[in-house]
Amino acid sequence: MRVAVDSLSDPRQSELRQHLKMMSRCVEAAREGSTLTMILRSAGADPAKALIGMKGALKQAGLRVKVILAKLEPEGELRQLYASLAELDPQLPSHELIRWARNPRLLEAHEQVIYGEALCWSGDAMRRDAEKRNALALFEQDAPEAARLGRLAFAALWLQAALIPERRLIGSVARPSGAYERLEDPSVDPAALRPSLQGWPLLRH
């Protein structure tokens, strides 16, 4: 079932409330070790705000979250988002939690969040200017096939996305535990994480 959100009075608040509702349902149905995935224009997007606000519930449910961003600004919100991701899974290095769709060809992908086995959201293309974006957002419930396609799209984009230097992620915010890996660490091969662009899927449910 699809639910379209396009409130003329305050579409942003309406969409944020819907993301909080979907995330709550995801927490209720979560299995230990389940992963929630996000493709977002920036760390200031509504799903990121919902994640930060509900990180306690997500952690209690044992949920992991992986995020792809099109923009790294504003840096304050980026660092706040990364701190929440690191708190949810402090043992993972940063490149396993968050990546950057730096290549302009990747920006044709639409924003999306996969909230579970049958819950998902899709928004506008990541390249779109914030002031010219399509206000229509699609929330899909009881849609396992859409969620499956969304997971495939995320996996393809994740492999193409660039690593983010940790100096951009940390700033004055400390990671809860564990050591920081360096981008230039020879054990992390960026080329191995970014195979050829040919044929990667640009899917929107």
mmCIF file of C-alpha atoms in Angstrom:
data_model
loop_
_atom_site.group_PDB
_atom_site.id
_atom_site.type_symbol
_atom_site.label_atom_id
_atom_site.label_comp_id
_atom_site.label_asym_id
_atom_site.label_seq_id
_atom_site.Cartn_x
_atom_site.Cartn_y
_atom_site.Cartn_z
ATOM 1 C CA MET A 1 0.000 0.000 0.000
ATOM 2 C CA ARG A 2 1.311 3.437 -0.943
ATOM 3 C CA VAL A 3 0.742 6.561 1.134
ATOM 4 C CA ALA A 4 1.536 9.861 -0.588
ATOM 5 C CA VAL A 5 2.438 12.838 1.594
ATOM 6 C CA ASP A 6 1.924 16.233 -0.003
ATOM 7 C CA SER A 7 0.514 18.582 2.638
ATOM 8 C CA LEU A 8 0.037 22.140 1.385
ATOM 9 C CA SER A 9 -0.003 23.554 4.901
ATOM 10 C CA ASP A 10 3.302 22.153 6.137
ATOM 11 C CA PRO A 11 4.639 19.300 3.999
ATOM 12 C CA ARG A 12 7.988 19.114 5.793
ATOM 13 C CA GLN A 13 6.453 18.569 9.237
ATOM 14 C CA SER A 14 3.986 16.074 7.817
ATOM 15 C CA GLU A 15 6.789 14.098 6.185
ATOM 16 C CA LEU A 16 8.955 14.119 9.307
ATOM 17 C CA ARG A 17 6.056 12.785 11.374
ATOM 18 C CA GLN A 18 5.540 10.029 8.820
ATOM 19 C CA HIS A 19 9.215 9.062 8.985
ATOM 20 C CA LEU A 20 9.023 8.876 12.778
ATOM 21 C CA LYS A 21 5.959 6.668 12.488
ATOM 22 C CA MET A 22 7.629 4.353 9.955
ATOM 23 C CA MET A 23 10.765 4.135 12.070
ATOM 24 C CA SER A 24 8.677 3.241 15.114
ATOM 25 C CA ARG A 25 7.060 0.413 13.148
ATOM 26 C CA CYS A 26 10.496 -0.710 12.009
ATOM 27 C CA VAL A 27 11.685 -0.841 15.637
ATOM 28 C CA GLU A 28 8.626 -2.850 16.687
ATOM 29 C CA ALA A 29 9.199 -5.441 13.958
ATOM 30 C CA ALA A 30 13.000 -5.463 14.094
ATOM 31 C CA ARG A 31 15.108 -8.565 14.474
ATOM 32 C CA GLU A 32 18.479 -8.339 16.222
ATOM 33 C CA GLY A 33 21.133 -7.311 13.688
ATOM 34 C CA SER A 34 18.674 -6.059 11.064
ATOM 35 C CA THR A 35 19.941 -3.187 8.903
ATOM 36 C CA LEU A 36 18.018 -0.056 7.968
ATOM 37 C CA THR A 37 19.352 1.686 4.829
ATOM 38 C CA MET A 38 19.114 5.309 3.725
ATOM 39 C CA ILE A 39 19.982 7.180 0.519
ATOM 40 C CA LEU A 40 19.704 10.883 1.302
ATOM 41 C CA ARG A 41 20.530 14.251 -0.200
ATOM 42 C CA SER A 42 22.167 15.402 3.047
ATOM 43 C CA ALA A 43 22.356 14.765 6.775
ATOM 44 C CA GLY A 44 19.652 17.401 7.208
ATOM 45 C CA ALA A 45 17.018 15.229 5.502
ATOM 46 C CA ASP A 46 13.957 14.191 7.501
ATOM 47 C CA PRO A 47 14.905 10.483 7.755
ATOM 48 C CA ALA A 48 18.250 11.486 9.271
ATOM 49 C CA LYS A 49 16.458 13.696 11.793
ATOM 50 C CA ALA A 50 14.152 10.812 12.664
ATOM 51 C CA LEU A 51 17.137 8.504 13.124
ATOM 52 C CA ILE A 52 18.908 10.933 15.445
ATOM 53 C CA GLY A 53 15.731 11.429 17.476
ATOM 54 C CA MET A 54 15.088 7.700 17.818
ATOM 55 C CA LYS A 55 18.632 6.364 18.149
ATOM 56 C CA GLY A 56 17.902 5.125 21.675
ATOM 57 C CA ALA A 57 15.017 2.960 20.480
ATOM 58 C CA LEU A 58 17.011 1.779 17.470
ATOM 59 C CA LYS A 59 19.917 0.761 19.686
ATOM 60 C CA GLN A 60 17.655 -1.074 22.115
ATOM 61 C CA ALA A 61 16.134 -2.995 19.200
ATOM 62 C CA GLY A 62 19.584 -3.959 17.906
ATOM 63 C CA LEU A 63 19.096 -2.199 14.575
ATOM 64 C CA ARG A 64 22.010 -1.168 12.410
ATOM 65 C CA VAL A 65 21.856 1.734 9.973
ATOM 66 C CA LYS A 66 23.861 2.457 6.809
ATOM 67 C CA VAL A 67 23.631 5.807 5.029
ATOM 68 C CA ILE A 68 24.639 7.201 1.631
ATOM 69 C CA LEU A 69 24.714 10.993 1.271
ATOM 70 C CA ALA A 70 24.876 13.167 -1.835
ATOM 71 C CA LYS A 71 26.170 16.208 0.097
ATOM 72 C CA LEU A 72 28.450 16.458 3.115
ATOM 73 C CA GLU A 73 27.262 19.912 4.122
ATOM 74 C CA PRO A 74 26.310 21.249 6.564
ATOM 75 C CA GLU A 75 29.137 19.632 8.514
ATOM 76 C CA GLY A 76 27.480 20.055 11.898
ATOM 77 C CA GLU A 77 24.544 17.877 10.869
ATOM 78 C CA LEU A 78 26.898 15.392 9.165
ATOM 79 C CA ARG A 79 28.861 14.960 12.396
ATOM 80 C CA GLN A 80 25.702 14.596 14.441
ATOM 81 C CA LEU A 81 24.398 11.908 12.086
ATOM 82 C CA TYR A 82 27.701 10.039 12.126
ATOM 83 C CA ALA A 83 27.858 10.166 15.925
ATOM 84 C CA SER A 84 24.423 8.498 16.039
ATOM 85 C CA LEU A 85 25.449 5.825 13.522
ATOM 86 C CA ALA A 86 28.633 5.119 15.463
ATOM 87 C CA GLU A 87 26.683 4.845 18.704
ATOM 88 C CA LEU A 88 24.400 2.245 17.137
ATOM 89 C CA ASP A 89 27.352 0.141 15.963
ATOM 90 C CA PRO A 90 30.593 1.306 17.627
ATOM 91 C CA GLN A 91 32.634 -1.671 16.387
ATOM 92 C CA LEU A 92 32.300 -0.826 12.699
ATOM 93 C CA PRO A 93 34.667 1.596 10.942
ATOM 94 C CA SER A 94 33.177 4.721 9.420
ATOM 95 C CA HIS A 95 33.273 3.424 5.824
ATOM 96 C CA GLU A 96 30.897 0.624 6.819
ATOM 97 C CA LEU A 97 28.385 3.097 8.259
ATOM 98 C CA ILE A 98 28.281 6.068 5.905
ATOM 99 C CA ARG A 99 29.479 6.874 2.378
ATOM 100 C CA TRP A 100 29.342 9.703 -0.146
ATOM 101 C CA ALA A 101 27.712 9.597 -3.605
ATOM 102 C CA ARG A 102 30.468 11.853 -4.874
ATOM 103 C CA ASN A 103 30.296 10.875 -8.545
ATOM 104 C CA PRO A 104 27.762 13.165 -10.299
ATOM 105 C CA ARG A 105 26.318 10.180 -12.191
ATOM 106 C CA LEU A 106 25.094 8.720 -8.894
ATOM 107 C CA LEU A 107 22.970 11.770 -8.132
ATOM 108 C CA GLU A 108 20.257 10.585 -10.520
ATOM 109 C CA ALA A 109 19.294 8.051 -7.852
ATOM 110 C CA HIS A 110 16.251 8.954 -5.797
ATOM 111 C CA GLU A 111 16.319 9.353 -2.070
ATOM 112 C CA GLN A 112 15.023 6.242 -0.351
ATOM 113 C CA VAL A 113 14.808 4.555 3.027
ATOM 114 C CA ILE A 114 14.200 0.851 3.548
ATOM 115 C CA TYR A 115 12.642 0.548 6.981
ATOM 116 C CA GLY A 116 12.290 -3.207 7.057
ATOM 117 C CA GLU A 117 11.069 -6.171 5.082
ATOM 118 C CA ALA A 118 7.958 -4.374 3.774
ATOM 119 C CA LEU A 119 8.286 -0.679 4.704
ATOM 120 C CA CYS A 120 9.997 1.910 2.512
ATOM 121 C CA TRP A 121 10.033 5.533 1.376
ATOM 122 C CA SER A 122 11.169 7.234 -1.814
ATOM 123 C CA GLY A 123 11.639 10.917 -2.523
ATOM 124 C CA ASP A 124 13.097 13.098 -5.263
ATOM 125 C CA ALA A 125 16.401 12.672 -7.110
ATOM 126 C CA MET A 126 19.400 13.541 -4.946
ATOM 127 C CA ARG A 127 20.687 16.036 -7.529
ATOM 128 C CA ARG A 128 17.581 18.220 -7.231
ATOM 129 C CA ASP A 129 17.964 21.630 -5.618
ATOM 130 C CA ALA A 130 16.251 21.749 -2.225
ATOM 131 C CA GLU A 131 14.023 24.639 -3.318
ATOM 132 C CA LYS A 132 12.919 22.923 -6.542
ATOM 133 C CA ARG A 133 12.231 19.434 -5.291
ATOM 134 C CA ASN A 134 9.073 17.471 -5.933
ATOM 135 C CA ALA A 135 6.983 17.746 -2.773
ATOM 136 C CA LEU A 136 5.439 14.330 -3.374
ATOM 137 C CA ALA A 137 6.951 11.598 -1.197
ATOM 138 C CA LEU A 138 5.881 7.968 -1.360
ATOM 139 C CA PHE A 139 5.641 5.893 1.803
ATOM 140 C CA GLU A 140 4.988 2.231 1.071
ATOM 141 C CA GLN A 141 3.629 -0.208 3.629
ATOM 142 C CA ASP A 142 3.072 -3.926 3.156
ATOM 143 C CA ALA A 143 5.305 -3.740 0.075
ATOM 144 C CA PRO A 144 7.939 -6.501 0.329
ATOM 145 C CA GLU A 145 8.796 -6.384 -3.382
ATOM 146 C CA ALA A 146 9.425 -2.627 -3.304
ATOM 147 C CA ALA A 147 11.604 -3.090 -0.222
ATOM 148 C CA ARG A 148 13.549 -5.870 -1.949
ATOM 149 C CA LEU A 149 14.211 -3.695 -5.009
ATOM 150 C CA GLY A 150 15.219 -0.850 -2.726
ATOM 151 C CA ARG A 151 17.774 -3.058 -0.979
ATOM 152 C CA LEU A 152 19.244 -4.042 -4.356
ATOM 153 C CA ALA A 153 19.494 -0.386 -5.408
ATOM 154 C CA PHE A 154 21.148 0.542 -2.119
ATOM 155 C CA ALA A 155 23.686 -2.277 -2.389
ATOM 156 C CA ALA A 156 24.661 -1.179 -5.915
ATOM 157 C CA LEU A 157 24.972 2.475 -4.938
ATOM 158 C CA TRP A 158 26.888 1.596 -1.760
ATOM 159 C CA LEU A 159 29.611 -0.101 -3.805
ATOM 160 C CA GLN A 160 29.945 2.956 -6.045
ATOM 161 C CA ALA A 161 29.964 5.507 -3.217
ATOM 162 C CA ALA A 162 33.193 7.103 -1.989
ATOM 163 C CA LEU A 163 34.729 6.863 1.456
ATOM 164 C CA ILE A 164 34.387 9.966 3.630
ATOM 165 C CA PRO A 165 37.536 11.259 5.358
ATOM 166 C CA GLU A 166 37.014 10.871 9.093
ATOM 167 C CA ARG A 167 38.107 14.452 9.739
ATOM 168 C CA ARG A 168 34.830 15.426 8.018
ATOM 169 C CA LEU A 169 32.831 13.068 10.227
ATOM 170 C CA ILE A 170 34.346 13.559 13.644
ATOM 171 C CA GLY A 171 35.161 17.194 14.219
ATOM 172 C CA SER A 172 34.681 17.754 17.939
ATOM 173 C CA VAL A 173 32.345 14.749 18.248
ATOM 174 C CA ALA A 174 34.052 11.675 19.685
ATOM 175 C CA ARG A 175 33.171 8.175 18.561
ATOM 176 C CA PRO A 176 31.723 6.177 21.474
ATOM 177 C CA SER A 177 34.424 3.483 21.374
ATOM 178 C CA GLY A 178 36.913 1.765 19.110
ATOM 179 C CA ALA A 179 39.752 3.190 17.056
ATOM 180 C CA TYR A 180 39.358 5.463 14.032
ATOM 181 C CA GLU A 181 40.584 4.105 10.731
ATOM 182 C CA ARG A 182 42.476 6.462 8.424
ATOM 183 C CA LEU A 183 41.320 6.933 4.840
ATOM 184 C CA GLU A 184 44.850 6.357 3.593
ATOM 185 C CA ASP A 185 45.228 3.132 5.599
ATOM 186 C CA PRO A 186 46.597 0.521 3.131
ATOM 187 C CA SER A 187 44.219 -2.062 4.596
ATOM 188 C CA VAL A 188 41.316 -0.055 3.168
ATOM 189 C CA ASP A 189 41.405 -0.119 -0.620
ATOM 190 C CA PRO A 190 38.963 2.480 -2.033
ATOM 191 C CA ALA A 191 39.283 0.986 -5.527
ATOM 192 C CA ALA A 192 38.096 -2.373 -4.259
ATOM 193 C CA LEU A 193 35.031 -0.725 -2.784
ATOM 194 C CA ARG A 194 34.119 1.060 -6.031
ATOM 195 C CA PRO A 195 33.819 -1.282 -9.024
ATOM 196 C CA SER A 196 32.855 -0.172 -12.513
ATOM 197 C CA LEU A 197 29.872 2.147 -12.878
ATOM 198 C CA GLN A 198 28.567 0.188 -15.844
ATOM 199 C CA GLY A 199 25.102 -1.207 -15.386
ATOM 200 C CA TRP A 200 24.339 -0.193 -11.817
ATOM 201 C CA PRO A 201 20.582 0.070 -11.212
ATOM 202 C CA LEU A 202 18.822 3.380 -10.738
ATOM 203 C CA LEU A 203 15.629 2.171 -9.132
ATOM 204 C CA ARG A 204 12.689 3.997 -7.717
ATOM 205 C CA HIS A 205 9.749 2.054 -6.326
#
